[in-house]
Coordinates of C-alpha atoms in Angstrom, one line a residue:
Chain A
X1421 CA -64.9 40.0 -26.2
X1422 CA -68.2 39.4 -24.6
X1423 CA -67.2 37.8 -21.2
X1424 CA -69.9 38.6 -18.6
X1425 CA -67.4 39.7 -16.4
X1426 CA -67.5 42.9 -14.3
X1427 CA -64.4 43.9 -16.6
X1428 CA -66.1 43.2 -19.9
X1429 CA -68.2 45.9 -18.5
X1430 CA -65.5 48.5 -17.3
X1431 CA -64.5 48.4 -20.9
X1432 CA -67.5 48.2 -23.0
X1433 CA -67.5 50.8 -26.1
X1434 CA -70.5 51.6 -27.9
X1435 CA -69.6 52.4 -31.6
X1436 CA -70.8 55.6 -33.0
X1437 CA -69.2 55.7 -36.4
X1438 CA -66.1 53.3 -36.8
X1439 CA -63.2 54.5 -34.8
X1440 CA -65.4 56.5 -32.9
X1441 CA -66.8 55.5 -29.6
X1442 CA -68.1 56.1 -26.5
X1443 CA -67.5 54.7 -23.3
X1444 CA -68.3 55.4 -19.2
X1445 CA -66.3 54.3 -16.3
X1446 CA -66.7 52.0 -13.8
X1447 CA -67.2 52.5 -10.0
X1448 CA -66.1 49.0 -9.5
X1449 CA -62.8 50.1 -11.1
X1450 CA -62.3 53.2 -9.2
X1451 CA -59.3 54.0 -7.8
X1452 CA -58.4 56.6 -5.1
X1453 CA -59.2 59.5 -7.7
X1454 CA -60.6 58.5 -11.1
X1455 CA -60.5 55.3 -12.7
X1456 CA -57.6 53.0 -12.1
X1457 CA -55.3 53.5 -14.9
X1458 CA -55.0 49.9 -16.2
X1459 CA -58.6 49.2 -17.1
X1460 CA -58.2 53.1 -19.0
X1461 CA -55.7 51.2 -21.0
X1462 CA -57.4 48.2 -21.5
X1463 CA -60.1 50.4 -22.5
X1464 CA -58.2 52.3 -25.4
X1465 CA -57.0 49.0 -26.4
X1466 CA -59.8 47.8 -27.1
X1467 CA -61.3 50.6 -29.1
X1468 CA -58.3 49.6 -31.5
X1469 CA -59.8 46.0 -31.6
X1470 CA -63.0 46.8 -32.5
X1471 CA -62.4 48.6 -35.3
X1472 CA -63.4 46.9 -38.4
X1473 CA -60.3 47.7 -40.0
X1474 CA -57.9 45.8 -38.0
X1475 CA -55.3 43.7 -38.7
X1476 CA -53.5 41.3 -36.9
X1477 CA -53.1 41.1 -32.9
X1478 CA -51.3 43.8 -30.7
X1479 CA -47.7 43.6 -30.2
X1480 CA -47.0 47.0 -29.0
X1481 CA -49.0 49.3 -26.6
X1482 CA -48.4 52.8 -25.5
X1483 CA -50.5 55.0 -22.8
X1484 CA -50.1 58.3 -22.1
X1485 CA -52.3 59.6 -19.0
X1486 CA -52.5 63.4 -19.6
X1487 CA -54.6 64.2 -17.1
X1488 CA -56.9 63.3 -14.5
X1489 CA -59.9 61.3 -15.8
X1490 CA -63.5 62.3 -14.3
X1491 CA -65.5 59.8 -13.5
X1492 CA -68.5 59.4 -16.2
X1493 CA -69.3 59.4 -20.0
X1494 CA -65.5 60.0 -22.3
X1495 CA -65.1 59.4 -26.4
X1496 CA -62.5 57.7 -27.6
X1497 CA -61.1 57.5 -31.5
X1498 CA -59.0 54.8 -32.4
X1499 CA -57.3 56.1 -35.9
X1500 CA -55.3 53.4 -38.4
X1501 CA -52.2 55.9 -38.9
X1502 CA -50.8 53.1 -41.6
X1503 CA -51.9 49.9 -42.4
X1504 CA -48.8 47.6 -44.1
X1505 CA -48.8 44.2 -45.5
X1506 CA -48.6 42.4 -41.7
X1507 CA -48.2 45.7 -39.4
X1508 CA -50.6 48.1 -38.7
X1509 CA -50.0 51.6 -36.4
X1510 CA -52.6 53.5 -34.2
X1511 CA -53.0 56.7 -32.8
X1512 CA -55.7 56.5 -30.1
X1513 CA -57.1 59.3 -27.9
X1514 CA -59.4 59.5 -25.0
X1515 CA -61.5 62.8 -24.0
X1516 CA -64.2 64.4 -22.2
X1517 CA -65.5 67.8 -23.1
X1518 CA -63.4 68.4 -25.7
X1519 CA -60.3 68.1 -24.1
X1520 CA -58.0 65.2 -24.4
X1521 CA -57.1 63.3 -21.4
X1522 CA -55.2 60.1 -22.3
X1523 CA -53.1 59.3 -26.0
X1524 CA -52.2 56.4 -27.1
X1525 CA -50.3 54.4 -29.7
X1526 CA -50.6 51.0 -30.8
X1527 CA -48.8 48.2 -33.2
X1528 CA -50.9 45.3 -34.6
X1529 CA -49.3 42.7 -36.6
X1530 CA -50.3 39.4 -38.1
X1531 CA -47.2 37.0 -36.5
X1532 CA -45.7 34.4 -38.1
X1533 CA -43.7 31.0 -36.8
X1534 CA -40.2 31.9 -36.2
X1535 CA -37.3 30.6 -34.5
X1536 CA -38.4 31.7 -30.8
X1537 CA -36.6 31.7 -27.4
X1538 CA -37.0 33.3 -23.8
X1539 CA -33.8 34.3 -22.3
X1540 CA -35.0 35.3 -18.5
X1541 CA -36.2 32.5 -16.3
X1542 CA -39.4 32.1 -14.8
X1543 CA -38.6 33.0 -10.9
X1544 CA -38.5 31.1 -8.3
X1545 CA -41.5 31.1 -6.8
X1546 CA -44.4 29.3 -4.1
X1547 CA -47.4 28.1 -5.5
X1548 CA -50.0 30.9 -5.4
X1549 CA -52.0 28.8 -2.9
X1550 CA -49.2 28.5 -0.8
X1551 CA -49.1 32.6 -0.6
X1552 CA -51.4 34.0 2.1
X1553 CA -54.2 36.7 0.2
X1554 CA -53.5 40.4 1.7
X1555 CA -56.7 41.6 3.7
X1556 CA -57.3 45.0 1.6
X1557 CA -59.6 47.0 3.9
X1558 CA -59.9 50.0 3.0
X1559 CA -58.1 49.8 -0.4
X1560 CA -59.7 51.5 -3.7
X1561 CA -62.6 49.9 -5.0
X1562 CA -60.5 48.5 -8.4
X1563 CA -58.3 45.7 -5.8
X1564 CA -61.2 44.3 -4.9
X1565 CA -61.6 43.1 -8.2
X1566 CA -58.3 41.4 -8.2
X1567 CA -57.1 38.5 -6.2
X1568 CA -53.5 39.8 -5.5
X1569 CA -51.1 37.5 -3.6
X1570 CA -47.8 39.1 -3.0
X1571 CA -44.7 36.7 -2.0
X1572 CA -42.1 39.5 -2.1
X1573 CA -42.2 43.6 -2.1
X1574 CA -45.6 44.5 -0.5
X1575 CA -46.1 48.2 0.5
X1576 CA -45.7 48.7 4.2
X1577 CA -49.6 48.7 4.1
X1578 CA -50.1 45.5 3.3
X1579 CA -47.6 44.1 5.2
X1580 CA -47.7 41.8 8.8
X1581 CA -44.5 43.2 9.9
X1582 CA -43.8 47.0 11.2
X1583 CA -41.3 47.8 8.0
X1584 CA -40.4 44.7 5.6
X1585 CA -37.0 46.6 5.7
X1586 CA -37.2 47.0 1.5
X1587 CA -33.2 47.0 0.4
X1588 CA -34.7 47.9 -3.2
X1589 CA -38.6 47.9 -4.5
X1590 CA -38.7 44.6 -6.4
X1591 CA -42.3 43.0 -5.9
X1592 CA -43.0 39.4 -7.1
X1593 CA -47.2 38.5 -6.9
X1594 CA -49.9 36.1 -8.3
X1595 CA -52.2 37.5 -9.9
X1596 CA -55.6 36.8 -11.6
X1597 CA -59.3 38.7 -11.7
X1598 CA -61.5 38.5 -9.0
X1599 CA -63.9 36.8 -9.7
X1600 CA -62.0 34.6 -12.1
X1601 CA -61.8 35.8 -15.8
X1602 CA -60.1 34.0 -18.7
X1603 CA -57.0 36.2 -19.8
X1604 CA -56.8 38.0 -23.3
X1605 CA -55.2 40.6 -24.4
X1606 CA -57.3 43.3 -22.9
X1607 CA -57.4 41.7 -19.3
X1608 CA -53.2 41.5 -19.8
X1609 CA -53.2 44.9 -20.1
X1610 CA -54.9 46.0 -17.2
X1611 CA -52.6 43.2 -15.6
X1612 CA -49.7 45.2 -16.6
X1613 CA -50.6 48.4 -14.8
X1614 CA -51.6 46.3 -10.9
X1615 CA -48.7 46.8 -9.6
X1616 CA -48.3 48.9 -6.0
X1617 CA -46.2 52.0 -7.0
X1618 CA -42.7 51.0 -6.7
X1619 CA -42.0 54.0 -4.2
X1620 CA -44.6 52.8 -1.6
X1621 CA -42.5 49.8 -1.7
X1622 CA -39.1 51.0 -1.4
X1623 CA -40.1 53.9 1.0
X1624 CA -42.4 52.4 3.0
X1625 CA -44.8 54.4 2.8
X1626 CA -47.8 56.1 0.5
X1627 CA -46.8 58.9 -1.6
X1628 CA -48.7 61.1 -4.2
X1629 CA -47.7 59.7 -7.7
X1630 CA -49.4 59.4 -11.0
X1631 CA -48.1 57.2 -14.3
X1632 CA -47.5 59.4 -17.0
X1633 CA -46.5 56.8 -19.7
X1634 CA -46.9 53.0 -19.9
X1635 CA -45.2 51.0 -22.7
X1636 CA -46.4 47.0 -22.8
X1637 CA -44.6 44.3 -25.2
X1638 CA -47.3 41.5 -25.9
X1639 CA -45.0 38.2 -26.6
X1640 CA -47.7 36.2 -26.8
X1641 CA -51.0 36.0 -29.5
X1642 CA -54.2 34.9 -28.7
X1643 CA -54.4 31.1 -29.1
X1644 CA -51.5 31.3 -25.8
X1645 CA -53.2 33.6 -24.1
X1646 CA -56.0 31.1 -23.7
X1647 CA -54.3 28.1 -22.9
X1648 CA -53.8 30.3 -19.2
X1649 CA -57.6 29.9 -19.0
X1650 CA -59.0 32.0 -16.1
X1651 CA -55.5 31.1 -13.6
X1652 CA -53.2 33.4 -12.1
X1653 CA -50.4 35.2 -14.1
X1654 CA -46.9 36.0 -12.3
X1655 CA -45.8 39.9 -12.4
X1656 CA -42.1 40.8 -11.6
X1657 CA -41.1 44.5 -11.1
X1658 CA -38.5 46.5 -10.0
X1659 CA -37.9 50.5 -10.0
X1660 CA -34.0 51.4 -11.7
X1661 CA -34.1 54.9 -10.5
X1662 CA -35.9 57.3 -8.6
X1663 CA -35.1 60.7 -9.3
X1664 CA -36.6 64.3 -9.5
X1665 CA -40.0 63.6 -9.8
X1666 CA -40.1 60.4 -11.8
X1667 CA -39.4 56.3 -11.5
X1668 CA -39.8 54.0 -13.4
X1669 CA -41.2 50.5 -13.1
X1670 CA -40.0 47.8 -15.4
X1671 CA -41.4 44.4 -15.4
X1672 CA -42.8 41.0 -16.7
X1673 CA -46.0 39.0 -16.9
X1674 CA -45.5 35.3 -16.8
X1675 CA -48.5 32.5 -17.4
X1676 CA -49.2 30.7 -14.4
X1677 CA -47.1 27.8 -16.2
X1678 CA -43.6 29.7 -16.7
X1679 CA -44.5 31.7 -20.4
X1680 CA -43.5 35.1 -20.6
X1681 CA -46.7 36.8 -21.8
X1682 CA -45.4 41.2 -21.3
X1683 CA -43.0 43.1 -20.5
X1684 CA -44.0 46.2 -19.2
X1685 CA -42.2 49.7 -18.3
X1686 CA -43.8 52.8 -17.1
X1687 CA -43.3 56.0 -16.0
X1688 CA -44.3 57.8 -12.5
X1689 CA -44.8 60.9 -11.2
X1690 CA -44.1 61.2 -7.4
X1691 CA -44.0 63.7 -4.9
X1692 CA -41.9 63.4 -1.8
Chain B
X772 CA -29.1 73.5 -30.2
X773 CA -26.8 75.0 -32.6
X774 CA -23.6 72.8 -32.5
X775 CA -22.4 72.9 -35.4
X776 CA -21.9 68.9 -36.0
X777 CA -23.1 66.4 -38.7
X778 CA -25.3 65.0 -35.9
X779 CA -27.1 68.5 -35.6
X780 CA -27.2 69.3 -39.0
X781 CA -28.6 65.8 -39.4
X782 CA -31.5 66.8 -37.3
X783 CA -31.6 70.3 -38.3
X784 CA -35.3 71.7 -38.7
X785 CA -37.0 74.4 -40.4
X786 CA -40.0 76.0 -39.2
X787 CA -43.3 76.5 -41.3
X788 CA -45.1 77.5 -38.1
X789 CA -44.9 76.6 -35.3
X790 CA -45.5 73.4 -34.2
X791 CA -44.9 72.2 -37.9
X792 CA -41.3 71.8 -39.3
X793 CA -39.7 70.7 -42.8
X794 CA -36.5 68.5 -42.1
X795 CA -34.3 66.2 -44.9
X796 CA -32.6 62.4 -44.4
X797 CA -28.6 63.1 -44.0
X798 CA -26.2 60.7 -46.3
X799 CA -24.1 60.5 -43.1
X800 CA -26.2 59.0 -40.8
X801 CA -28.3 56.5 -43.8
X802 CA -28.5 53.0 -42.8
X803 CA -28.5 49.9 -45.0
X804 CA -32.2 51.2 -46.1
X805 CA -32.8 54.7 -45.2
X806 CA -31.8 56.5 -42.4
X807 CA -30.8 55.5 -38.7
X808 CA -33.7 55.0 -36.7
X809 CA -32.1 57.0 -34.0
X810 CA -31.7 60.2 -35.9
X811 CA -35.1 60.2 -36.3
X812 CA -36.0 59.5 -33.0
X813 CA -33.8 62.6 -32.1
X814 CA -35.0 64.6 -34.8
X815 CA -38.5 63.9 -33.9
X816 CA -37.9 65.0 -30.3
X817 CA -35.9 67.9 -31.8
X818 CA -39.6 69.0 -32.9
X819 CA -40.9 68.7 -29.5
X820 CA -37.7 70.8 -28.4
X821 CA -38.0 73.9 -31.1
X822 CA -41.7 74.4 -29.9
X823 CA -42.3 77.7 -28.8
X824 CA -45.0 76.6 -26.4
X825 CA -42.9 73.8 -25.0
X826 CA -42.9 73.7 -20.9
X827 CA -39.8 71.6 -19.0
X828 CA -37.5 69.1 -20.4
X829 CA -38.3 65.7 -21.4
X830 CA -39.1 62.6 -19.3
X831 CA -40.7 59.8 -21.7
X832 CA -40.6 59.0 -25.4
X833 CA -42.1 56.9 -27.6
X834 CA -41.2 56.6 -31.2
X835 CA -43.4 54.5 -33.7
X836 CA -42.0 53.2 -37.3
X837 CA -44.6 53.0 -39.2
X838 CA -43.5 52.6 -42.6
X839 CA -40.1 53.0 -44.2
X840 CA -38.4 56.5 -44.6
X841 CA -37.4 57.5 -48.1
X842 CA -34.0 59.3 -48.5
X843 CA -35.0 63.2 -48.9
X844 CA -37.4 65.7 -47.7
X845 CA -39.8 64.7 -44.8
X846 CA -42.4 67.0 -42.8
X847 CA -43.0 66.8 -39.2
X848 CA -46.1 68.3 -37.2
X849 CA -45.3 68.4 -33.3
X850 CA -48.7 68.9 -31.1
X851 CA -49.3 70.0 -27.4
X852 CA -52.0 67.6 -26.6
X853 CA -52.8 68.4 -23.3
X854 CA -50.5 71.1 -21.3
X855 CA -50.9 70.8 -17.3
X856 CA -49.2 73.3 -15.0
X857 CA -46.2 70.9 -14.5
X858 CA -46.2 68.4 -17.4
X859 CA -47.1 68.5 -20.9
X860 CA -48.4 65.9 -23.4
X861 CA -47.2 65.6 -27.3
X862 CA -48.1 63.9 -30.3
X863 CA -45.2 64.2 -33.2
X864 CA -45.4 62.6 -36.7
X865 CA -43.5 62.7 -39.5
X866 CA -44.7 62.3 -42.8
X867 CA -43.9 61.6 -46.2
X868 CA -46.0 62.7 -49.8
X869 CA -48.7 63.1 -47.0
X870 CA -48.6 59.7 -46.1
X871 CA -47.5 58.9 -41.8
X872 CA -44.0 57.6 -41.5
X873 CA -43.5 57.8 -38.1
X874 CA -45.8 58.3 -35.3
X875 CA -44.6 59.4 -31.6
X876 CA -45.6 60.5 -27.7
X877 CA -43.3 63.0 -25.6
X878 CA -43.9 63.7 -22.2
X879 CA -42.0 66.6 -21.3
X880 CA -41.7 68.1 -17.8
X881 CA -40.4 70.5 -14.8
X882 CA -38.8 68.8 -12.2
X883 CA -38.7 69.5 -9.0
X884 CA -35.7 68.5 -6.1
X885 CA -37.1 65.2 -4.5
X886 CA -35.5 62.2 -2.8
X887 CA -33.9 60.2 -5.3
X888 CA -31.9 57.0 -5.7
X889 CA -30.8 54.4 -8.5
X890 CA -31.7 50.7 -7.9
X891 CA -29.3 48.9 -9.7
X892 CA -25.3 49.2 -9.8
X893 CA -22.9 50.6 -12.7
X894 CA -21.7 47.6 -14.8
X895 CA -18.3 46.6 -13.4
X896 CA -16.2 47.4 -17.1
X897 CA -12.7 48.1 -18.3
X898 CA -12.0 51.7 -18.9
X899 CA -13.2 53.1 -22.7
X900 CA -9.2 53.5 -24.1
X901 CA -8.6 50.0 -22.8
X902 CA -11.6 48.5 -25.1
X903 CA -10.2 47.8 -29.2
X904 CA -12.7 49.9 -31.2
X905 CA -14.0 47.5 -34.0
X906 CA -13.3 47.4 -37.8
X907 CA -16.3 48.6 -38.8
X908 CA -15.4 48.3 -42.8
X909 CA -18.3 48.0 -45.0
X910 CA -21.2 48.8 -42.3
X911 CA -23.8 51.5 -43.1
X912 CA -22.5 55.5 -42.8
X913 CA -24.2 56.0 -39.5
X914 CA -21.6 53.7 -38.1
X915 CA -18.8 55.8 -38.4
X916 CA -20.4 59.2 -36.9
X917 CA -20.1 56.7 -33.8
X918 CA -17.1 55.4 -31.6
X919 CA -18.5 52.1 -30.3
X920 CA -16.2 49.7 -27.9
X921 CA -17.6 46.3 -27.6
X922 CA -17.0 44.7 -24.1
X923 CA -18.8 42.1 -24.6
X924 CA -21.9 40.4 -26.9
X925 CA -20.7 41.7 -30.2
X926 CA -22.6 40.4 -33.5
X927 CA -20.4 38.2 -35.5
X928 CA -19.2 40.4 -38.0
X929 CA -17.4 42.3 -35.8
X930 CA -16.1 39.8 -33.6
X931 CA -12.1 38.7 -33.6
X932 CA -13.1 35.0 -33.5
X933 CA -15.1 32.7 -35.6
X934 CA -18.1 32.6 -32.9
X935 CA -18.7 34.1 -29.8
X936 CA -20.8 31.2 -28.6
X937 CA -23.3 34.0 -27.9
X938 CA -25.9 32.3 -24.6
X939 CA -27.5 35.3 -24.5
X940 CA -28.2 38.7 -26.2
X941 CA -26.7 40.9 -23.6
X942 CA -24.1 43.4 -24.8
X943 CA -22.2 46.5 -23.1
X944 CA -20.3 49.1 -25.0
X945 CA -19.0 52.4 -24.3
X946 CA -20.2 54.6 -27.2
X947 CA -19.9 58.3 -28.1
X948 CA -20.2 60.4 -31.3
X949 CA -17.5 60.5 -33.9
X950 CA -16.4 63.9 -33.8
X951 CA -16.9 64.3 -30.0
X952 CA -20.1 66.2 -29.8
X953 CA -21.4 68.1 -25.8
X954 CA -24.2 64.9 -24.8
X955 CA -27.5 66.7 -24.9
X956 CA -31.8 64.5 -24.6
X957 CA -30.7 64.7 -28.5
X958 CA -28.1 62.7 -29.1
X959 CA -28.6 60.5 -26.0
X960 CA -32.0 59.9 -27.7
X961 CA -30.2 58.2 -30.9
X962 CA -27.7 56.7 -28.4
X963 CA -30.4 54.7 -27.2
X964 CA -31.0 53.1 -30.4
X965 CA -27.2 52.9 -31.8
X966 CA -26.9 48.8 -30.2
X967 CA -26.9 46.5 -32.8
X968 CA -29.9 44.2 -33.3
X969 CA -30.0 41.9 -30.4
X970 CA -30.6 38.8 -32.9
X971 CA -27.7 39.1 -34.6
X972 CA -25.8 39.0 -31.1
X973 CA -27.4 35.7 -29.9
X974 CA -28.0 34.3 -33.7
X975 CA -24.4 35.5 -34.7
X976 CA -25.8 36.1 -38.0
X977 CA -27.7 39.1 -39.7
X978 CA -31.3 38.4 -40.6
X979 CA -33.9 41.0 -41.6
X980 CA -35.0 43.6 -38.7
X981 CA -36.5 46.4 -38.0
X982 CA -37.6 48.8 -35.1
X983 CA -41.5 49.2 -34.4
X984 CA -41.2 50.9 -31.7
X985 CA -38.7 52.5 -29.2
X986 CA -39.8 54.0 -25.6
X987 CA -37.0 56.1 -23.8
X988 CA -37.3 57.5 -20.2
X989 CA -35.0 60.2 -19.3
X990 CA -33.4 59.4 -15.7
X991 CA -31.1 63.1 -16.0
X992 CA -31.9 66.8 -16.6
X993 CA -29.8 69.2 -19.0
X994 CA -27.3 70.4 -16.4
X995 CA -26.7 66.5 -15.9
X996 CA -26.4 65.3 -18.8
X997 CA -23.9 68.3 -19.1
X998 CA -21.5 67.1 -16.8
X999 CA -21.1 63.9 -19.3
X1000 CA -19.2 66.8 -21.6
X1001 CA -18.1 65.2 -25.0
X1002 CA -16.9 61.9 -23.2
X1003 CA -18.5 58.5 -23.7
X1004 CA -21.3 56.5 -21.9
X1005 CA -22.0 53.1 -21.4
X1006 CA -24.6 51.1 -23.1
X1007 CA -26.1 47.6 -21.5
X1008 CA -29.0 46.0 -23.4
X1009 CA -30.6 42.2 -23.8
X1010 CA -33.5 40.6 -25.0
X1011 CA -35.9 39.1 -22.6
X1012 CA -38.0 36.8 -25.6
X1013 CA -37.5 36.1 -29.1
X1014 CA -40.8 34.9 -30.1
X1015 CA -42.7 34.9 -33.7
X1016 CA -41.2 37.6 -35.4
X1017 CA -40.8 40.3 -32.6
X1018 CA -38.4 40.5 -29.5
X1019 CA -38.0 43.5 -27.2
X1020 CA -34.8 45.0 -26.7
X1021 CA -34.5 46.5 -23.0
X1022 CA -31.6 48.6 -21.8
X1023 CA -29.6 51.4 -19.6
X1024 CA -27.3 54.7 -20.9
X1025 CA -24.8 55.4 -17.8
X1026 CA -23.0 58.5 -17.6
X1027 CA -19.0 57.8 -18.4
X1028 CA -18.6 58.5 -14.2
X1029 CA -21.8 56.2 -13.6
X1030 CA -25.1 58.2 -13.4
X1031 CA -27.7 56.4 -15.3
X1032 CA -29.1 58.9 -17.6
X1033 CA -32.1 57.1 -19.3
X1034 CA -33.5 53.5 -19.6
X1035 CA -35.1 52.7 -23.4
X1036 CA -36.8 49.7 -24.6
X1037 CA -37.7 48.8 -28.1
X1038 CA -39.7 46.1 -30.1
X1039 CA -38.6 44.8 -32.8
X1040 CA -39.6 43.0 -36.0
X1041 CA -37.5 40.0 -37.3
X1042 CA -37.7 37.6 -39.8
X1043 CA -35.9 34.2 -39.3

């Protein structure tokens, strides 16, 4: 921890007994209403990494966003459910006055060398120099703390065209923190969760939606995490289905050097 | 509820109070070491179900294995965490001598009519009856309350030929219970987990696994996943990354006529 970084901030816990803390948000990570969702999850994940009883490195995350969060002071406790030999489970809940407003679970584990392969391919992709940087006028506070460069699967918004004619809602960007920050586990997170809505991409236009559940897979540990320093990570994601109410978004973080870092799914509420 | 099949009575629940339920491991659906992960998925969603306060249908699952189940008794507490006027929020966990087994999230839901699509296309497959069911001699009982059709990526032990010169972990199978059971979010839950371990596909050898945690969005209500009757579905799953002693296992359930009915994702502990 301890980056002076407006992120390290967003996320800052202060400990009131172990397990228990208390945090505030951040206007510089607002989003249209509340906070934006990722930092929340960075947020509970790192209450789990500050507990003194910890083991091991996240491989698993779970966030549940139950309700709205209100901007100001919220608790969180971070609770070891069981603690084995090289995994350890976590039930983690956010609220404010009483009433809880995001759940979470977590899996830590110490890793060990195996036999290891990646079976997807890094896409094929421009240098992120070589992708122009979206002007974001107007968008929520929290983009401006990202440098976002999207080379396919923009919302309409964002786009230099009149419709970019979106056959499905696949989006492929750079991305890194603005201003720079060197990527960990907590910053990954967050990473997971900056993606446009996939229905603002395959409609076309802005829609009311709201994750309700985000799942990430860390396939990385620390030591790799860092060898990305403070460059730009590539996310891939794509909507399978739209229906009723609900998509969900499915995707991977790559290291600016072809590593697959996350996979990530969520799930969305929309209303059309 | 209330068919009267080894699956149901394999998930079957008594209620204490509400909210908090006494259930038993089934011999029929054990697994090498205790039961089928999937059985308990579905019996912890089973929990969610039963609740008398419980609003819509479900959406998103998470399912945590914290610790190995013993064969026998088992208590599970199901908690409305935060109910909103459309969605609710749950916390499940199962436990053991008073120590937590499993831990879960359930996000359950009313739906509303809204413009809806799916992305991606129906795996172009043979028809169920023209796919050789497998000898499954010698596998674990949970095996045979399953008819599974292998079209392709098969672990070694059940395939016809010395190697399947596996390149990747992907597999597709039709699968449905053995007896024929009405598809239901229960057994489509344990469907979700009924693929074999996606090492031993792309390994072509059994090494030691096991399930941390399983996420499961539900792309289908009731009345859909009615129209599947007592038929089969089709399963496609891979592995993006094998890396250190967890890989993720990410896949689709299709309706037999081609409606995707829920995507799941799971990672997964191996030793190599």
């Amino acid at each position: 921890m301890g980056q002076n970084h407006p992120f390290d901030k967003a996320t800052q816990l202060t400990e009131e007994t172990p397990g228990v803390y208390k945090g505030h948000t951040s206007e510089k990570y607002a989003n249209m209403i509340g906070p934006f969702g990722g930092v929340i999850a960075s947020t509970l994940l790192r209450a789990v990494l500050e507990h003194p009883e910890r083991l091991g490195e996240p491989v698993a995350l779970t966030i549940n966003y139950a309700a709205p969060i209100a901007d100001g002071d919220f608790n969180i406790t971070a609770t070891p459910t069981r603690t084995n030999r090289s995994t350890q489970h976590w039930y983690i809940v956010l609220s404010q006055n009483a009433k809880t407003v995001i759940t979470g679970t977590a899996v830590t584990a110490q890793r060990r060398d195996t036999w290891s392969t990646t079976e997807i391919a890094f896409p094929n992709v421009p240098a992120a120099e070589n992708v122009a940087l979206p002007s974001i006028e107007g968008a929520p506070p929290w983009l401006q703390n990202y440098d976002i460069r999207i080379i396919k699967g923009a919302p309409l918004a964002l786009s230099q065209t009149q419709s970019n004619n979106a056959h499905d809602s696949t989006t492929l960007q750079w991305i890194q923190d603005n201003p720079k920050r060197n990527l960990d586990f907590l910053s990954l997170t967050s990473i997971c969760d900056a993606f446009f809505p996939r229905i603002w991409v395959r409609r076309e236009k802005m829609v009311p939606i709201g994750t309700v559940s985000l799942t990430i897979y860390f396939h990385a540990d620390s030591e790799t995490l860092k060898m990305n320093g403070n460059r730009e990570v590539l996310g891939h994601t794509r909507a399978l289905k739209f229906y009723d109410g609900f998509f969900d978004q499915t995707g991977e973080i790559w290291s600016y050097d072809g590593n697959l870092l996350a996979t990530t799914s969520q799930f969305v509420y929309y209303k059309e």
